[in-house]
Amino acid sequence: MQLGTPHGTGAGSFGILAFGACGYTNLPGACCIAQGTLPFARDAVAASADQNPDYPGSCGRCYEVRCKSGLLLNNERVPIRIVYPDLGGGNISTVGYFDGDTARPYLPSINPNVTDGEGRPFPGNMGEAQKVVDVRCYDENRSLRVRVADSCPCKQ
């Protein structure tokens, strides 16, 4: 394994896990391993947001994560709003955005038939009328373990 960038720095190629900020990638020419592949399972890695108070030194750290039903909150523990922009002339966008940030669309407003990674349909959002996201978990008792292998250069 090659460590290409210092632990917990923002350098790297966000979203391309094998070349992420933590630098975890297999060395070229290693026996039986393709260059640029991860030494960890792709479904067991995560990116740490650089605005997370736990961010410094997070590369390689492991976390156990589980779903918690309730309102989706931002870093300040305030419910994230779904904002449908005013397009002018009395027209309101049919696409909603998290806190009005057009780089973060509310996917069910684009495709109400969106499914998760296991093909399950979107269970609905009980907070939609209030323009917030009310998350319902399939199983709050299940968890998964992930290793930080990348960083997110954005406020989450």
Tab-separated table of C-alpha atoms in Angstrom:
chain	number	residue	atom	x	y	z
A	1	MET	CA	0.000	0.000	0.000
A	2	GLN	CA	1.268	3.475	-0.851
A	3	LEU	CA	0.424	6.506	1.238
A	4	GLY	CA	0.378	9.369	-1.264
A	5	THR	CA	-0.741	12.322	0.855
A	6	PRO	CA	-0.494	13.202	4.553
A	7	HIS	CA	-3.232	11.899	6.848
A	8	GLY	CA	-6.233	14.201	7.043
A	9	THR	CA	-5.228	16.634	4.302
A	10	GLY	CA	-7.585	17.826	1.591
A	11	ALA	CA	-5.316	16.870	-1.315
A	12	GLY	CA	-6.409	14.086	-3.635
A	13	SER	CA	-9.199	13.352	-6.065
A	14	PHE	CA	-12.478	13.473	-4.148
A	15	GLY	CA	-14.903	10.823	-5.341
A	16	ILE	CA	-12.223	8.616	-6.879
A	17	LEU	CA	-11.607	6.407	-3.871
A	18	ALA	CA	-8.394	4.791	-5.092
A	19	PHE	CA	-6.820	8.243	-5.496
A	20	GLY	CA	-8.458	9.962	-2.543
A	21	ALA	CA	-6.903	12.304	-0.014
A	22	CYS	CA	-5.672	9.528	2.271
A	23	GLY	CA	-3.533	8.074	-0.502
A	24	TYR	CA	-4.520	4.458	0.074
A	25	THR	CA	-3.773	2.720	-3.204
A	26	ASN	CA	-1.957	-0.436	-4.228
A	27	LEU	CA	1.546	0.022	-5.603
A	28	PRO	CA	2.187	-0.495	-9.319
A	29	GLY	CA	3.480	-3.979	-10.083
A	30	ALA	CA	2.373	-5.538	-6.797
A	31	CYS	CA	1.737	-9.241	-7.245
A	32	CYS	CA	-1.755	-10.074	-8.389
A	33	ILE	CA	-3.158	-6.601	-7.593
A	34	ALA	CA	-4.157	-3.938	-10.135
A	35	GLN	CA	-2.521	-0.533	-9.776
A	36	GLY	CA	-4.788	2.120	-8.303
A	37	THR	CA	-7.101	-0.324	-6.568
A	38	LEU	CA	-8.117	-0.013	-2.946
A	39	PRO	CA	-6.731	-2.329	-0.294
A	40	PHE	CA	-10.195	-2.192	1.344
A	41	ALA	CA	-13.643	-3.233	0.113
A	42	ARG	CA	-15.324	-0.341	-1.756
A	43	ASP	CA	-18.478	-0.691	0.328
A	44	ALA	CA	-16.469	-0.370	3.549
A	45	VAL	CA	-14.805	3.019	2.987
A	46	ALA	CA	-15.951	6.574	3.642
A	47	ALA	CA	-14.881	10.185	3.176
A	48	SER	CA	-14.582	12.530	6.143
A	49	ALA	CA	-15.832	16.100	5.679
A	50	ASP	CA	-13.107	18.666	6.286
A	51	GLN	CA	-15.585	20.652	8.408
A	52	ASN	CA	-16.090	17.694	10.765
A	53	PRO	CA	-14.522	18.408	14.193
A	54	ASP	CA	-13.189	14.831	14.087
A	55	TYR	CA	-11.491	15.424	10.693
A	56	PRO	CA	-7.831	15.983	11.703
A	57	GLY	CA	-6.040	12.647	11.598
A	58	SER	CA	-9.124	10.831	10.314
A	59	CYS	CA	-7.370	8.923	7.498
A	60	GLY	CA	-7.402	5.229	8.304
A	61	ARG	CA	-9.743	5.653	11.263
A	62	CYS	CA	-12.644	3.210	11.507
A	63	TYR	CA	-16.208	4.151	12.409
A	64	GLU	CA	-19.306	2.145	13.148
A	65	VAL	CA	-22.308	3.830	11.534
A	66	ARG	CA	-26.018	3.232	11.953
A	67	CYS	CA	-29.190	4.926	10.813
A	68	LYS	CA	-31.220	6.995	13.268
A	69	SER	CA	-34.813	7.873	12.391
A	70	GLY	CA	-35.737	11.538	12.658
A	71	LEU	CA	-35.047	14.897	11.075
A	72	LEU	CA	-31.934	15.317	8.924
A	73	LEU	CA	-29.784	17.927	10.726
A	74	ASN	CA	-26.864	20.098	9.632
A	75	ASN	CA	-23.616	20.660	11.593
A	76	GLU	CA	-25.382	23.193	13.807
A	77	ARG	CA	-28.050	20.560	14.629
A	78	VAL	CA	-30.721	22.535	12.762
A	79	PRO	CA	-33.096	20.657	10.407
A	80	ILE	CA	-31.964	20.891	6.783
A	81	ARG	CA	-34.660	22.599	4.703
A	82	ILE	CA	-35.784	21.575	1.218
A	83	VAL	CA	-35.937	24.799	-0.785
A	84	TYR	CA	-37.829	25.059	-4.082
A	85	PRO	CA	-36.411	28.193	-5.776
A	86	ASP	CA	-38.665	30.929	-7.123
A	87	LEU	CA	-38.027	31.064	-10.877
A	88	GLY	CA	-39.792	34.400	-11.246
A	89	GLY	CA	-43.127	35.227	-12.810
A	90	GLY	CA	-44.948	33.168	-10.198
A	91	ASN	CA	-43.114	29.987	-11.196
A	92	ILE	CA	-41.616	27.769	-8.505
A	93	SER	CA	-39.025	25.117	-9.357
A	94	THR	CA	-40.211	21.516	-9.180
A	95	VAL	CA	-36.699	20.504	-8.050
A	96	GLY	CA	-35.876	21.062	-4.396
A	97	TYR	CA	-32.408	21.649	-2.960
A	98	PHE	CA	-30.978	21.023	0.510
A	99	ASP	CA	-30.841	24.437	2.217
A	100	GLY	CA	-31.177	26.051	-1.235
A	101	ASP	CA	-27.737	24.804	-2.378
A	102	THR	CA	-28.166	23.972	-6.091
A	103	ALA	CA	-25.193	21.581	-5.874
A	104	ARG	CA	-27.222	19.393	-3.470
A	105	PRO	CA	-30.548	18.455	-5.089
A	106	TYR	CA	-33.271	16.644	-3.186
A	107	LEU	CA	-33.321	13.507	-5.366
A	108	PRO	CA	-36.974	12.481	-4.815
A	109	SER	CA	-38.030	15.817	-6.371
A	110	ILE	CA	-36.131	14.819	-9.535
A	111	ASN	CA	-37.138	11.153	-9.544
A	112	PRO	CA	-39.806	10.025	-7.051
A	113	ASN	CA	-39.056	6.413	-8.044
A	114	VAL	CA	-35.420	6.585	-6.885
A	115	THR	CA	-34.141	3.378	-5.257
A	116	ASP	CA	-31.321	2.670	-2.841
A	117	GLY	CA	-28.259	0.492	-3.475
A	118	GLU	CA	-30.289	-2.623	-2.733
A	119	GLY	CA	-33.074	-1.704	-5.163
A	120	ARG	CA	-35.562	-0.747	-2.451
A	121	PRO	CA	-37.928	2.136	-3.282
A	122	PHE	CA	-37.701	5.494	-1.530
A	123	PRO	CA	-39.909	5.018	1.550
A	124	GLY	CA	-41.247	8.552	1.402
A	125	ASN	CA	-40.530	11.618	3.475
A	126	MET	CA	-42.987	12.317	6.275
A	127	GLY	CA	-41.534	15.850	6.573
A	128	GLU	CA	-42.003	16.829	2.932
A	129	ALA	CA	-45.053	19.043	3.609
A	130	GLN	CA	-42.934	20.979	6.128
A	131	LYS	CA	-40.036	21.085	3.595
A	132	VAL	CA	-37.671	19.095	5.823
A	133	VAL	CA	-36.323	15.547	5.550
A	134	ASP	CA	-37.723	13.090	8.089
A	135	VAL	CA	-35.617	9.923	7.749
A	136	ARG	CA	-37.103	6.501	8.496
A	137	CYS	CA	-34.617	3.646	8.874
A	138	TYR	CA	-35.216	0.125	7.648
A	139	ASP	CA	-33.493	-1.241	10.770
A	140	GLU	CA	-32.013	1.025	13.465
A	141	ASN	CA	-30.326	-1.958	15.122
A	142	ARG	CA	-28.073	-2.762	12.146
A	143	SER	CA	-24.774	-1.000	11.644
A	144	LEU	CA	-21.810	-1.054	9.305
A	145	ARG	CA	-18.133	-0.389	9.802
A	146	VAL	CA	-16.226	1.904	7.464
A	147	ARG	CA	-12.622	3.077	7.190
A	148	VAL	CA	-11.897	6.696	6.223
A	149	ALA	CA	-10.028	6.592	2.900
A	150	ASP	CA	-10.854	10.045	1.480
A	151	SER	CA	-11.842	13.549	2.525
A	152	CYS	CA	-14.701	15.740	1.399
A	153	PRO	CA	-13.617	19.333	0.710
A	154	CYS	CA	-17.018	20.723	1.576
A	155	LYS	CA	-19.190	21.721	4.498
A	156	GLN	CA	-21.666	18.924	5.179
